[in-house]
Coordinates of C-alpha atoms in Angstrom, one line a residue:
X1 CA 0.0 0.0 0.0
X2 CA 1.5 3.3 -1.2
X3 CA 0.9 6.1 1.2
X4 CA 0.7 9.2 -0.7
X5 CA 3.8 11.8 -0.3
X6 CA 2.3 14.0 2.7
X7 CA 5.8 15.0 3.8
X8 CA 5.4 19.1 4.2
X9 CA 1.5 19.3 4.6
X10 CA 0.2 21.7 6.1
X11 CA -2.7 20.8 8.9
X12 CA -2.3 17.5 10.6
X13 CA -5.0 15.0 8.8
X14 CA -6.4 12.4 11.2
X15 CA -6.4 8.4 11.5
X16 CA -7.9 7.3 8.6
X17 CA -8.8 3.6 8.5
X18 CA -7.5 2.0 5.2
X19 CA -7.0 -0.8 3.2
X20 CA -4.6 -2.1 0.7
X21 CA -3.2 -5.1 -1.2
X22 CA 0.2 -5.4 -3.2
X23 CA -0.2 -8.0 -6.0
X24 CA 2.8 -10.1 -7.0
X25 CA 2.4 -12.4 -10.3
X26 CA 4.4 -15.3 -11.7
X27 CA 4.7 -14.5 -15.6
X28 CA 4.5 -17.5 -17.7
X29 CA 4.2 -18.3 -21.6
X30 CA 1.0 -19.5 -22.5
X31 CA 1.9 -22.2 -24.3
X32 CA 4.5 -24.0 -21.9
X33 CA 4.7 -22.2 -18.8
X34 CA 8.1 -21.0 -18.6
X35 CA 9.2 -18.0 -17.0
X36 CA 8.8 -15.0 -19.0
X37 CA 10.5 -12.0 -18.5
X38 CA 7.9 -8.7 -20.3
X39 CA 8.8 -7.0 -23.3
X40 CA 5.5 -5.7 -24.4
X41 CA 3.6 -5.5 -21.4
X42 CA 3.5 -1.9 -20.3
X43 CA 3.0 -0.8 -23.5
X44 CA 0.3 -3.0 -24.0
X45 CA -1.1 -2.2 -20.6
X46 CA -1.1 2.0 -20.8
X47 CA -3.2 1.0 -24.5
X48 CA -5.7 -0.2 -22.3
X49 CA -6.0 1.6 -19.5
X50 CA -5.8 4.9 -21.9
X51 CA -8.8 3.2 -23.7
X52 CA -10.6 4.0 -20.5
X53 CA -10.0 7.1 -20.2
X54 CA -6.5 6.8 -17.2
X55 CA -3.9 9.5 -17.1
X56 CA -1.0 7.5 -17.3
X57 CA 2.7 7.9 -16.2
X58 CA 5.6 5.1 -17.7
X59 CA 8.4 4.8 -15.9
X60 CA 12.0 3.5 -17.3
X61 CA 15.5 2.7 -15.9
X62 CA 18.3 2.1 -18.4
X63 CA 15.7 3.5 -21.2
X64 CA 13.2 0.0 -20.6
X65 CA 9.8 0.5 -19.1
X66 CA 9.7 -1.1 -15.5
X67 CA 6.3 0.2 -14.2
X68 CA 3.1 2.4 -15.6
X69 CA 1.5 4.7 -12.3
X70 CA -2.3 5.4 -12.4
X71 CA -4.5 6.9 -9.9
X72 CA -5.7 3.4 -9.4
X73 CA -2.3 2.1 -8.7
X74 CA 1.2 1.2 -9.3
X75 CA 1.9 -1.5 -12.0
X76 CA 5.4 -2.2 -11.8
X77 CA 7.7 -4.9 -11.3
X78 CA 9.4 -6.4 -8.0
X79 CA 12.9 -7.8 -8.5
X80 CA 12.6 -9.3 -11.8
X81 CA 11.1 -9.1 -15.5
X82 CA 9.5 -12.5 -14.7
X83 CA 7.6 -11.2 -11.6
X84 CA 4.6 -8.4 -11.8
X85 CA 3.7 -6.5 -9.1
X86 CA 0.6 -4.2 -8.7
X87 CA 0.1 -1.7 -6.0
X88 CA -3.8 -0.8 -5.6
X89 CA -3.9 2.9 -3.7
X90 CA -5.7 2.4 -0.3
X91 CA -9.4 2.7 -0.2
X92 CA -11.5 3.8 2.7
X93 CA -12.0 0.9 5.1
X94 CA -15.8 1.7 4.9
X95 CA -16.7 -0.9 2.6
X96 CA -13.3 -1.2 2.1
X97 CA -12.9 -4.0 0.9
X98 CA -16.0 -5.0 -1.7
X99 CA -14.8 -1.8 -3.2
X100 CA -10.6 -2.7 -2.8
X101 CA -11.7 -6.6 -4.3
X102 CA -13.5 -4.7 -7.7
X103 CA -10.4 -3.1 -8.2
X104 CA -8.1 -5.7 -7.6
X105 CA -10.0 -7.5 -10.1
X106 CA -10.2 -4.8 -12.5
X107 CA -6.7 -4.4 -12.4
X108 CA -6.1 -8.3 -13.1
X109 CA -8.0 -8.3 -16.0
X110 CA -6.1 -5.4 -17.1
X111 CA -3.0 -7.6 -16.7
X112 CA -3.9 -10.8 -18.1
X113 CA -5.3 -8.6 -21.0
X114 CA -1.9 -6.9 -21.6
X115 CA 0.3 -9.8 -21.3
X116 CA -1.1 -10.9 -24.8
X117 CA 0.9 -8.9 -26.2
X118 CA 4.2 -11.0 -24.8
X119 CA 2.3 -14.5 -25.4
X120 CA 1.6 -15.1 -21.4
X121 CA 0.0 -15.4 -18.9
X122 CA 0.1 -15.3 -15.3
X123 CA 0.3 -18.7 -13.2
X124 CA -1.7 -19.7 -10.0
X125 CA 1.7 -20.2 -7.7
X126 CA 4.1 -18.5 -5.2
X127 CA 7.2 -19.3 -7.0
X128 CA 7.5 -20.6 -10.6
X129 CA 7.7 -24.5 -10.4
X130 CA 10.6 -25.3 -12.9
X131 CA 13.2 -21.7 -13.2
X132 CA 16.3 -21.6 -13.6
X133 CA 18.4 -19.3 -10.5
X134 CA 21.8 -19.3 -12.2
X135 CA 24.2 -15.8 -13.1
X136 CA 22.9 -16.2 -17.1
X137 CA 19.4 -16.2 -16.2
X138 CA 19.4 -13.4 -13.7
X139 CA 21.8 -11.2 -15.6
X140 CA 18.7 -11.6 -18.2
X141 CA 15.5 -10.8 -16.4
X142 CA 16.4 -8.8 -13.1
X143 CA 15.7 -4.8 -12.8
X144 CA 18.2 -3.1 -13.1
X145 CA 17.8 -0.6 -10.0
X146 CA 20.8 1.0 -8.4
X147 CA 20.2 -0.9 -4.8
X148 CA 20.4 -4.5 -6.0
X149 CA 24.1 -3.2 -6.6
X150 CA 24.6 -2.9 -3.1
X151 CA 22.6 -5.9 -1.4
X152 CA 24.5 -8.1 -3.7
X153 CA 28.2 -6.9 -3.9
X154 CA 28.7 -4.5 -0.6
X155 CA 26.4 -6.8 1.5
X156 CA 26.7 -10.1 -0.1
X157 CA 23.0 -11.2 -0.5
X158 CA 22.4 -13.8 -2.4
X159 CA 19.9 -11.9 -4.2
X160 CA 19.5 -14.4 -6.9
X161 CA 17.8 -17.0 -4.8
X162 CA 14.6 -15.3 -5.6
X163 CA 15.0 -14.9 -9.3
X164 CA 12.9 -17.9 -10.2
X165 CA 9.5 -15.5 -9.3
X166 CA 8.8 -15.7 -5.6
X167 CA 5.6 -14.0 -5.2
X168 CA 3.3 -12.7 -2.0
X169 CA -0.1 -11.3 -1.7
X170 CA 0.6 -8.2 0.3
X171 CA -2.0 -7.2 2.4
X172 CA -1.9 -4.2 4.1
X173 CA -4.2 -2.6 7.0
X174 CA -3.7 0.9 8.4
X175 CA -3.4 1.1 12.2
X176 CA -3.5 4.0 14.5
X177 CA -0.6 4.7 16.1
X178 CA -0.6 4.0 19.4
X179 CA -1.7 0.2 18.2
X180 CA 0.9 -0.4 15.7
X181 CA 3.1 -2.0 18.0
X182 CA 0.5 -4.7 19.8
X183 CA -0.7 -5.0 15.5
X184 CA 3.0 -5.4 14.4
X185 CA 3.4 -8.3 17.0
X186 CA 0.1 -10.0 16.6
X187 CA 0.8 -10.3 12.9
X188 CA 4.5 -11.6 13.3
X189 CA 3.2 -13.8 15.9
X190 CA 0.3 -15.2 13.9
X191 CA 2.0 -15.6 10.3
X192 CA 2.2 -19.5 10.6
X193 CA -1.7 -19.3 10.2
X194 CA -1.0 -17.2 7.2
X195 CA 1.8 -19.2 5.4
X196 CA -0.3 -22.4 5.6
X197 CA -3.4 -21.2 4.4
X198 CA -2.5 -19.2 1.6
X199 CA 0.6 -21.8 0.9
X200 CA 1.5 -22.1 -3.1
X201 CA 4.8 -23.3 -3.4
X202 CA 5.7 -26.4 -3.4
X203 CA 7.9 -26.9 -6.7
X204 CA 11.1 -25.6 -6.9
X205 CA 12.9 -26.3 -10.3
X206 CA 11.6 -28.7 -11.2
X207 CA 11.4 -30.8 -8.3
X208 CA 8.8 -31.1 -5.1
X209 CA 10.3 -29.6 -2.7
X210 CA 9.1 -31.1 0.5
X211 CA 7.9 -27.7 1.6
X212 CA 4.2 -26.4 0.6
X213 CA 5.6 -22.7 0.9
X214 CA 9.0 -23.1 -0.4
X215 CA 9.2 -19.5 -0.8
X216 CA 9.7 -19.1 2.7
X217 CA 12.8 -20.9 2.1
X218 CA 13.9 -17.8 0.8
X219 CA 15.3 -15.0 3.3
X220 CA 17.5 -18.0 4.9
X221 CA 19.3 -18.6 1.8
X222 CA 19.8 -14.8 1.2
X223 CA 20.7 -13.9 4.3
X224 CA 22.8 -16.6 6.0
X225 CA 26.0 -16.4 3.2
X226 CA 25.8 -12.1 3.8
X227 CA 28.6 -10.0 5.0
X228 CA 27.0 -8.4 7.7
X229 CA 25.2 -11.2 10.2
X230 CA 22.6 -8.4 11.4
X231 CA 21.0 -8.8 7.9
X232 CA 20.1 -12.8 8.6
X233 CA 18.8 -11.8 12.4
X234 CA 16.5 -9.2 11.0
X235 CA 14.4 -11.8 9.1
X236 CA 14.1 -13.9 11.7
X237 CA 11.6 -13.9 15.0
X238 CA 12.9 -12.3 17.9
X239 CA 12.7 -13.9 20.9
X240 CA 10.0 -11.6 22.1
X241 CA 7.3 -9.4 21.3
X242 CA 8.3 -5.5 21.0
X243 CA 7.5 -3.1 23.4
X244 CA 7.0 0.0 22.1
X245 CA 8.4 2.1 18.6
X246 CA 11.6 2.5 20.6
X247 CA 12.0 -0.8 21.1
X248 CA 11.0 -2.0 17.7
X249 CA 13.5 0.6 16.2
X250 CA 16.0 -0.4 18.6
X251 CA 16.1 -3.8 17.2
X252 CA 16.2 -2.5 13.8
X253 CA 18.8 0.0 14.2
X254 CA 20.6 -0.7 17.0
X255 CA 23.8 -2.2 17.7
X256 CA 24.8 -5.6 15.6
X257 CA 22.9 -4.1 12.6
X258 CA 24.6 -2.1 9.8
X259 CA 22.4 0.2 7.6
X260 CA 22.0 0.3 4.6
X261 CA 22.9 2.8 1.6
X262 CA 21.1 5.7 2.7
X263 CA 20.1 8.4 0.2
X264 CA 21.7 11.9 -0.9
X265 CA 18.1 13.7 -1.5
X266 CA 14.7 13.4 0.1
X267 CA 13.1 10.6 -1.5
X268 CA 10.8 7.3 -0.5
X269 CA 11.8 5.0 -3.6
X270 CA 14.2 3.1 -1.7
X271 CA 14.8 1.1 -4.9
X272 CA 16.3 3.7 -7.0
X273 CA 17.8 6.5 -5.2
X274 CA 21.3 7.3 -5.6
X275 CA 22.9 6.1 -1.6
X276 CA 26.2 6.7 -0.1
X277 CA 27.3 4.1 2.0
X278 CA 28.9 4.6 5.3
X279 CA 32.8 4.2 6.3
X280 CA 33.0 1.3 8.9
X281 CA 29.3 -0.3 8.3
X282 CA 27.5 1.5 11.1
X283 CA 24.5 0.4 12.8
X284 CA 21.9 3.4 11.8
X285 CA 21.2 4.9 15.3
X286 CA 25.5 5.1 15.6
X287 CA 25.2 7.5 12.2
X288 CA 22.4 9.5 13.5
X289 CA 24.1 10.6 16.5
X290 CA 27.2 11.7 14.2
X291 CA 27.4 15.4 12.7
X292 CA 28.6 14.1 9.7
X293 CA 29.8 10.4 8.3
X294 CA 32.3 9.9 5.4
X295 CA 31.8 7.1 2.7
X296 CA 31.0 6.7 -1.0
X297 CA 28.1 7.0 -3.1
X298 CA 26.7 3.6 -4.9
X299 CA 26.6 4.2 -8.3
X300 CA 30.0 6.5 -8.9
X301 CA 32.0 5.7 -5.6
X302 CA 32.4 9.1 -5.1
X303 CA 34.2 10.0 -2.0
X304 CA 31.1 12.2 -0.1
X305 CA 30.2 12.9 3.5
X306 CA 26.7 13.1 4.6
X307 CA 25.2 15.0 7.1
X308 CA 22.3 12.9 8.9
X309 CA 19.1 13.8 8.9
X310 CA 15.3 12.6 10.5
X311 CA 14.7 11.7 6.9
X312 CA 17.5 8.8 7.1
X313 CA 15.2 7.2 9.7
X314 CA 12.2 7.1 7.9
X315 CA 13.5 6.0 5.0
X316 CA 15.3 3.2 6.6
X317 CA 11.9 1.9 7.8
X318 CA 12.4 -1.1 4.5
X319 CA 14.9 -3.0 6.2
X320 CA 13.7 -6.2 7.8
X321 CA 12.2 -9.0 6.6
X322 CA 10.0 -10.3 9.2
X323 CA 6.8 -12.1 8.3
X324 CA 4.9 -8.7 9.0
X325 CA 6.5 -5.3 8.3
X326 CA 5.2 -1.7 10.4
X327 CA 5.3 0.5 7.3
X328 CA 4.6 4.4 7.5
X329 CA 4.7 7.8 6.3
X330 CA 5.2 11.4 8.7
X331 CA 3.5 14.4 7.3
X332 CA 5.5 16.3 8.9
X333 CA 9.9 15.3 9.4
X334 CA 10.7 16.1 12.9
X335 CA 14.3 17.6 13.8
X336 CA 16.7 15.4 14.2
X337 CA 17.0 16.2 17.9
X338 CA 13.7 16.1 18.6
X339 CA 13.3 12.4 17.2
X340 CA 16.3 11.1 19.0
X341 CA 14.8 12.4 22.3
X342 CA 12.1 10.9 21.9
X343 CA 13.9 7.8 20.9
X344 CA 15.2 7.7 24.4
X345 CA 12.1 7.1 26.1
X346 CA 9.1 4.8 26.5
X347 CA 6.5 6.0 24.3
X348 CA 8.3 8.9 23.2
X349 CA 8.4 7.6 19.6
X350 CA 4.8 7.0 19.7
X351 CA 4.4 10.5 20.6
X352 CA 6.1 12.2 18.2
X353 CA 4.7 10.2 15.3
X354 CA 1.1 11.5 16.4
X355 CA 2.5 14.8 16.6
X356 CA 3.8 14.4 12.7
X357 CA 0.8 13.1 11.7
X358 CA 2.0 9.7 10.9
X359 CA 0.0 7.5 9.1
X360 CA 1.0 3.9 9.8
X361 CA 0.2 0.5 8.5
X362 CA 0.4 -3.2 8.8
X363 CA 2.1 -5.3 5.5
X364 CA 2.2 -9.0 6.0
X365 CA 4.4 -10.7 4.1
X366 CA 3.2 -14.4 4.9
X367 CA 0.9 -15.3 2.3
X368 CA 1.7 -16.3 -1.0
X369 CA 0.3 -14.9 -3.8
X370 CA -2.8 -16.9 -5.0
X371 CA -5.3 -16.4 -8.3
X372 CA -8.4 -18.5 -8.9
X373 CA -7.4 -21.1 -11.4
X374 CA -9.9 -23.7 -12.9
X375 CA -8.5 -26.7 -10.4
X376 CA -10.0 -24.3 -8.0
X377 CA -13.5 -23.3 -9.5
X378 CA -14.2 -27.3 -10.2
X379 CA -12.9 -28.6 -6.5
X380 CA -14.4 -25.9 -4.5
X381 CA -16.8 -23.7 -6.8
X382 CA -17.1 -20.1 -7.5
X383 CA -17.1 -18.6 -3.7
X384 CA -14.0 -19.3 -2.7
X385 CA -12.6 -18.3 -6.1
X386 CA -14.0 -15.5 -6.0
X387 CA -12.5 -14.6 -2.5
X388 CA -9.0 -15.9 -3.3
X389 CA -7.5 -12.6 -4.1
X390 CA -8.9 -11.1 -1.4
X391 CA -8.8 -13.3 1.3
X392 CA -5.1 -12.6 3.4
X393 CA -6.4 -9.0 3.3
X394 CA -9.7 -9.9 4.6
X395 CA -8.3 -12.0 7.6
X396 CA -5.4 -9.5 8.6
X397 CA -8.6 -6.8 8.6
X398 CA -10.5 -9.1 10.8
X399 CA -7.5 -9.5 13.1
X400 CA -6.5 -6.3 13.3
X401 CA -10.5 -5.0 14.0
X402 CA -10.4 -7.6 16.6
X403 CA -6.9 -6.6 18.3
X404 CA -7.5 -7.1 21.8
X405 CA -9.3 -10.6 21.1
X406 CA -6.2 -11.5 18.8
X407 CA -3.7 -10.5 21.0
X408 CA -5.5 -13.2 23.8
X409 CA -4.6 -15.5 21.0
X410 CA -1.3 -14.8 21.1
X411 CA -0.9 -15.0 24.5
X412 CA -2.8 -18.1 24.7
X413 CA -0.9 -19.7 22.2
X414 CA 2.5 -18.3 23.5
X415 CA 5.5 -16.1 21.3
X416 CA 7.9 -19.0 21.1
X417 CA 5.2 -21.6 20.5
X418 CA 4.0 -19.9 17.8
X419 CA 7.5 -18.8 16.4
X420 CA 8.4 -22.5 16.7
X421 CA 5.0 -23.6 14.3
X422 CA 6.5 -21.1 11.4
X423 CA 8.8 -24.1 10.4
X424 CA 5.9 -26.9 10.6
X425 CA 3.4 -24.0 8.4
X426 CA 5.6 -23.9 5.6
X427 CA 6.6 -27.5 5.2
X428 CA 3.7 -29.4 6.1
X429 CA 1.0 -26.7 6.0
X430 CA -2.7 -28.0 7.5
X431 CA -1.0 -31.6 7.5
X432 CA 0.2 -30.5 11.2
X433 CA -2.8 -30.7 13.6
X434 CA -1.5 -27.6 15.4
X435 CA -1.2 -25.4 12.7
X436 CA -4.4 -26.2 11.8
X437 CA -5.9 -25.6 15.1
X438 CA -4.2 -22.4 15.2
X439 CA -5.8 -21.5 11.1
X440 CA -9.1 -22.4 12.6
X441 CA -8.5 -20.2 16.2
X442 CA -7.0 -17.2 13.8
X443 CA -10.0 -16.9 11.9
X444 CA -12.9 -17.6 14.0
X445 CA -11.5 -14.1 15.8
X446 CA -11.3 -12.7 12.1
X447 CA -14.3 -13.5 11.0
X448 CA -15.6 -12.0 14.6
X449 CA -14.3 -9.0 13.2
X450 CA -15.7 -8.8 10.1
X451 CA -19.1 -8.1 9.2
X452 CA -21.4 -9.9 6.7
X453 CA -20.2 -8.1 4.0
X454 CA -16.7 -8.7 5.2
X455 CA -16.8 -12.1 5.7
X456 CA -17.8 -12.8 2.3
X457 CA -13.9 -12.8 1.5
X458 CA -13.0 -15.0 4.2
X459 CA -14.7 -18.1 1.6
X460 CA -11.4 -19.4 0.3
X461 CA -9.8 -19.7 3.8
X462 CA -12.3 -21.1 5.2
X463 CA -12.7 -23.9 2.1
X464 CA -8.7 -24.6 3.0
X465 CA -9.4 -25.0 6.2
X466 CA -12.8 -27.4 6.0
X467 CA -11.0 -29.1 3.4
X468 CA -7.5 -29.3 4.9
X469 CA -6.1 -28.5 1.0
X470 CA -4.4 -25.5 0.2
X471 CA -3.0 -24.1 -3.1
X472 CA -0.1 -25.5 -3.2
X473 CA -1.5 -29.3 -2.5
X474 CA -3.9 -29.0 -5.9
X475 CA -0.9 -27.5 -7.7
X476 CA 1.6 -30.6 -6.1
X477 CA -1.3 -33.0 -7.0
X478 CA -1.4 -32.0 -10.7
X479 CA 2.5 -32.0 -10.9
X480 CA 2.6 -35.5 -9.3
X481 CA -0.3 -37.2 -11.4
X482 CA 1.1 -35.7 -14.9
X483 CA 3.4 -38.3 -17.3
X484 CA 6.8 -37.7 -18.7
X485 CA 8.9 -35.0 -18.5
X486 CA 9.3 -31.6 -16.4
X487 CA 8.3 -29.8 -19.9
X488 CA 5.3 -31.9 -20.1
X489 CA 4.3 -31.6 -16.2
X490 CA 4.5 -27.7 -16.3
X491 CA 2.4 -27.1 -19.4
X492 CA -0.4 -29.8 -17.2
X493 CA -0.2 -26.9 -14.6
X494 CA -0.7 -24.7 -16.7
X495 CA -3.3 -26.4 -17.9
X496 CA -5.2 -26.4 -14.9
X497 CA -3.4 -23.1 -12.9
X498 CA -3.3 -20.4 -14.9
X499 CA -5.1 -17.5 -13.3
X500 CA -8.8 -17.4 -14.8
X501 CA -9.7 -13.7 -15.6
X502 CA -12.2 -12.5 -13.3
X503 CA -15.2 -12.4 -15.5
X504 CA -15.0 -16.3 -14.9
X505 CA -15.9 -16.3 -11.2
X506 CA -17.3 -13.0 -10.3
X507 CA -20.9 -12.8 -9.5
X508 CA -22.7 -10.3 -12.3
X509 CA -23.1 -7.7 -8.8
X510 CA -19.5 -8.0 -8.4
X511 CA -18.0 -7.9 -11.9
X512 CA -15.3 -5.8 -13.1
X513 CA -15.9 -3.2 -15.3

């Protein structure tokens, strides 16, 4: 969910309860389901859009379109050409979502629509089931934005691990501020109900992988190989819930982290703004309390110093991996003074973010990206297909309307138990009796905090549930009962998991238009 820039406004605007939902796609040719990185897509998708009427606005790095901006949303790409990625702008939560779902769908349509023009299609998984990770292949099809040089030479991720199309269904809920915290840890404590209902992944070139969200798989194999140790522990649970924005920050910036490139200009795309990097790898909060700090930009190595500034800390706000990111945006940048005293003390962060007019929100990261495909319209019928897309935003806005009842759950459950059934969720999914009893706790207290309307686009976790089959056992099933060879098992998924366009599951009330 893309906050608009507010930075500089003038009056303070109030909470505003909002929803969003980041869509990442696995592109595949129609014909045999490989990978695909776009050529023609954006072209083909500003026709259509333009057709309707939408002021549109390409954008291009190294003279190639990588994204087309609407009012509607963002239509870009995430780290490769293989791998869409559409950000709806967030819509009032009155009615939020009916109206957040006929967009989403809208904007699906538009996709499928546009990705005639490259022969493909997009395919009903959370990581493309047979594609190749090596140096030839992601030379060919990643984006080429300035920070991927720094994660994978200065900090030594092994970026390429997710080349093969990784994809999430990012659902995002705004929070008030003096909630995010208790929201932030309920969602990081509850992911493994996430992760096994919306599991998708269970192919990995070529070959089952034992996991049914493989894709989880992912930040371990980045992270553990990187220079800087900090960036592994910052993906991973901590071994108790946060206390407040100072403590949250604390673990983010504190000692035994380094930070990353930070940028020479006001700016909140974190992806393509020129960074200078900071002589000796300090931790963030160890630049902040410096006057100045010598290193060397990114993409010249120019020898620069940099002055810091509030704006480094908000901008910074990208980088951790948890299962659930607190994601935000100040209307108003506090000194730099003023927001390291109110680092210091309890609350003090929450305070000041109030007084900037910070709007705050909740993306979870835990579910993989899911379309209705025909496996799922013949085994479960048109409800839950028509709820798929919608559904991990649906049960984080149940959750999060419910946060008092949820965070019972949590404490019920206990932080290490439920950090220790993340493992079990991905690899065995509903198989394990406790993560299923914890699927079926998690969304009898979303669905309490839903209303009819609401719970409308719970269908497809609830079906996953009753049934105890999730995406990613009808996609293993087909794989498994196809003949012959990886070629001739992917084009049988595809044959059954392509994503469907919309007008073959929406009711006539809820159609795209």
């Amino acid at each position: 969910m893309h906050l608009p820039d507010t930075a500089g406004a003038g009056d303070i605007q109030p909470y505003r309860s909002r929803v969003g939902l980041e869509i990442e796609m696995v592109v595949v040719h129609d014909s045999s389901g490989l990978s695909l990185p776009v050529r023609h897509y954006f072209e083909a998708l500003e026709s259509i859009k333009r057709r309707r009427g939408m002021d549109c606005e390409p954008v291009c790095l190294d003279q190639r379109r990588v994204a087309l901006h609407t009012a509607q949303a963002e239509c870009g790409l995430d780290n490769g050409f293989n791998l869409l990625e559409t950000a709806l702008a967030p819509v009032s939560d009155e009615n939020g979502l009916a109206c957040l779902a006929a967009r989403a769908h809208q904007e699906l349509a538009d996709t499928l629509e546009a990705l005639r023009a490259d022969g493909a299609c997009v395919l009903n998984a959370s990581e493309h089931p047979d594609c190749p990770r090596d140096a030839a292949w992601y030379a060919r099809v990643c984006v080429p934005r300035p920070i991927y040089t720094e994660l994978r030479g200065h900090r030594g991720w092994h970026h390429w691990e997710g080349i093969d199309a990784k994809a999430q269904n990012g659902a995002n809920t705004s929070v008030p501020i003096a909630a995010a915290i208790r929201a932030l840890n309920v969602a990081v404590a509850l992911s493994p109900a996430s992760i096994a209902l919306f599991a998708n992944s269970p192919l990995e070139g070529g070959r089952p992988t034992g996991y049914k969200e493989n894709r989880m798989t992912l930040w371990q194999r980045v992270f553990a190989p990187a220079t800087f140790p900090g960036d592994l522990m910052l993906s991973t649970c901590p071994p108790r819930p946060f206390r407040d924005l100072g403590d949250f920050f604390h673990w983010m910036f504190g000692p035994g982290t380094v930070t990353r490139g930070l940028p020479m200009a006001q700016s909140y795309d974190y992806k393509a703004v020129a960074t200078m990097l900071p002589d000796g790898d300090p931790c963030l909060r160890d630049f902040l309390l410096a006057a100045q700090w010598p290193g060397r930009r990114v993409d010249t190595g120019e020898r620069v110093h940099l002055a810091p500034q509030a704006r480094h800390f908000e901008y910074s706000q990208i980088g951790q991996f948890l299962d659930a990111r607190l994601r935000y945006r100040l209307q108003r940048t506090p000194e730099l003074a003023e927001l390291m005293q109110a680092w210091e003390h309890e609350g003090g962060l929450e305070d000041l973010f109030e007084a900037c007019g910070a709007q705050m929100y909740i993306e979870a990261r835990a579910p993989g990206a899911g379309f209705a495909d025909e496996c799922l319209v013949d085994e479960a019928g048109q409800g839950p297909a028509r709820s798929m897309l919608l559904a991990p935003i649906a049960l984080q806005r149940g959750l999060l309307n419910r946060l008092d009842a949820a965070q019972d759950l949590v404490d019920r459950w206990g932080w290490a138990a439920l950090a220790a059934l993340r493992e079990p969720a991905m690899r065995d999914g509903l198989d394990d009796a406790r993560v299923r009893a914890l699927c079926a706790d998690v969304l009898d207290v979303a669905r309490a905090g839903l209303g009819a309307e609401g719970r409308q686009w719970l269908a497809y976790a609830d079906y996953v549930l009753d049934s105890g089959r999730s995406a990613a056992d009808r996609l293993l099933e087909t794989w498994n009962r196809a003949p012959g060879t990886a070629g001739q098992r992917l084009r049988a998924v595809l044959a059954r998991h392509a994503a469907l366009h919309p007008s073959c599951y929406m009711e006539p009330q809820g159609a795209v238009s």
